[in-house]
């Protein structure tokens, strides 16, 4: 059951990858990359549950935070042209 869920998440990530490559605007591409990051977090949680490795959730949470901070930093850079 979890393997099927993981395959569905991977398939959805591949579909979003198309938007990341072909997105007409930079914001579409950023949103697509953010969605791929979110799906990666879900995959890490599923894999951690399937193989009974609870510390995978900690890694997934750190990855989610990095994904969020990177998105905010990119948007700030896009708006202001600098990060400070």
mmCIF file of C-alpha atoms in Angstrom, residues 23-76:
data_model
loop_
_atom_site.group_PDB
_atom_site.id
_atom_site.type_symbol
_atom_site.label_atom_id
_atom_site.label_comp_id
_atom_site.label_asym_id
_atom_site.label_seq_id
_atom_site.Cartn_x
_atom_site.Cartn_y
_atom_site.Cartn_z
ATOM 1 C CA UNK A 23 6.585 27.192 -16.971
ATOM 2 C CA UNK A 24 5.827 30.403 -18.801
ATOM 3 C CA UNK A 25 6.861 32.619 -15.885
ATOM 4 C CA UNK A 26 9.539 32.342 -13.259
ATOM 5 C CA UNK A 27 6.895 32.173 -10.534
ATOM 6 C CA UNK A 28 5.319 29.113 -12.151
ATOM 7 C CA UNK A 29 8.705 27.452 -12.152
ATOM 8 C CA UNK A 30 9.356 28.410 -8.539
ATOM 9 C CA UNK A 31 5.987 27.040 -7.472
ATOM 10 C CA UNK A 32 6.680 23.812 -9.346
ATOM 11 C CA UNK A 33 10.067 23.404 -7.677
ATOM 12 C CA UNK A 34 8.460 24.085 -4.306
ATOM 13 C CA UNK A 35 5.832 21.413 -4.978
ATOM 14 C CA UNK A 36 8.570 18.945 -5.926
ATOM 15 C CA UNK A 37 10.274 19.745 -2.620
ATOM 16 C CA UNK A 38 7.044 19.088 -0.773
ATOM 17 C CA UNK A 39 6.594 15.779 -2.555
ATOM 18 C CA UNK A 40 10.152 14.884 -1.604
ATOM 19 C CA UNK A 41 9.276 15.472 2.035
ATOM 20 C CA UNK A 42 6.260 13.182 1.682
ATOM 21 C CA UNK A 43 8.423 10.520 0.037
ATOM 22 C CA UNK A 44 10.971 10.716 2.836
ATOM 23 C CA UNK A 45 8.210 10.268 5.403
ATOM 24 C CA UNK A 46 6.760 7.299 3.494
ATOM 25 C CA UNK A 47 10.150 5.636 3.125
ATOM 26 C CA UNK A 48 10.879 6.203 6.799
ATOM 27 C CA UNK A 49 7.575 4.565 7.711
ATOM 28 C CA UNK A 50 8.042 1.649 5.288
ATOM 29 C CA UNK A 51 11.527 0.788 6.540
ATOM 30 C CA UNK A 52 10.775 1.642 10.187
ATOM 31 C CA UNK A 53 13.294 4.454 10.355
ATOM 32 C CA UNK A 54 11.643 7.180 12.436
ATOM 33 C CA UNK A 55 14.587 9.574 12.147
ATOM 34 C CA UNK A 56 13.675 10.022 8.470
ATOM 35 C CA UNK A 57 10.898 12.309 9.711
ATOM 36 C CA UNK A 58 13.491 14.592 11.305
ATOM 37 C CA UNK A 59 15.398 14.756 8.037
ATOM 38 C CA UNK A 60 12.145 15.415 6.175
ATOM 39 C CA UNK A 61 11.300 18.304 8.505
ATOM 40 C CA UNK A 62 14.734 19.859 8.027
ATOM 41 C CA UNK A 63 14.353 19.483 4.264
ATOM 42 C CA UNK A 64 10.935 21.161 4.422
ATOM 43 C CA UNK A 65 12.435 24.095 6.318
ATOM 44 C CA UNK A 66 15.268 24.425 3.802
ATOM 45 C CA UNK A 67 12.712 24.317 0.975
ATOM 46 C CA UNK A 68 10.662 27.081 2.607
ATOM 47 C CA UNK A 69 13.670 29.296 3.347
ATOM 48 C CA UNK A 70 15.018 28.864 -0.179
ATOM 49 C CA UNK A 71 11.655 29.871 -1.639
ATOM 50 C CA UNK A 72 11.458 32.994 0.527
ATOM 51 C CA UNK A 73 15.062 33.911 -0.269
ATOM 52 C CA UNK A 74 14.512 33.529 -3.998
ATOM 53 C CA UNK A 75 11.354 35.651 -3.904
ATOM 54 C CA UNK A 76 13.137 38.363 -1.908
#
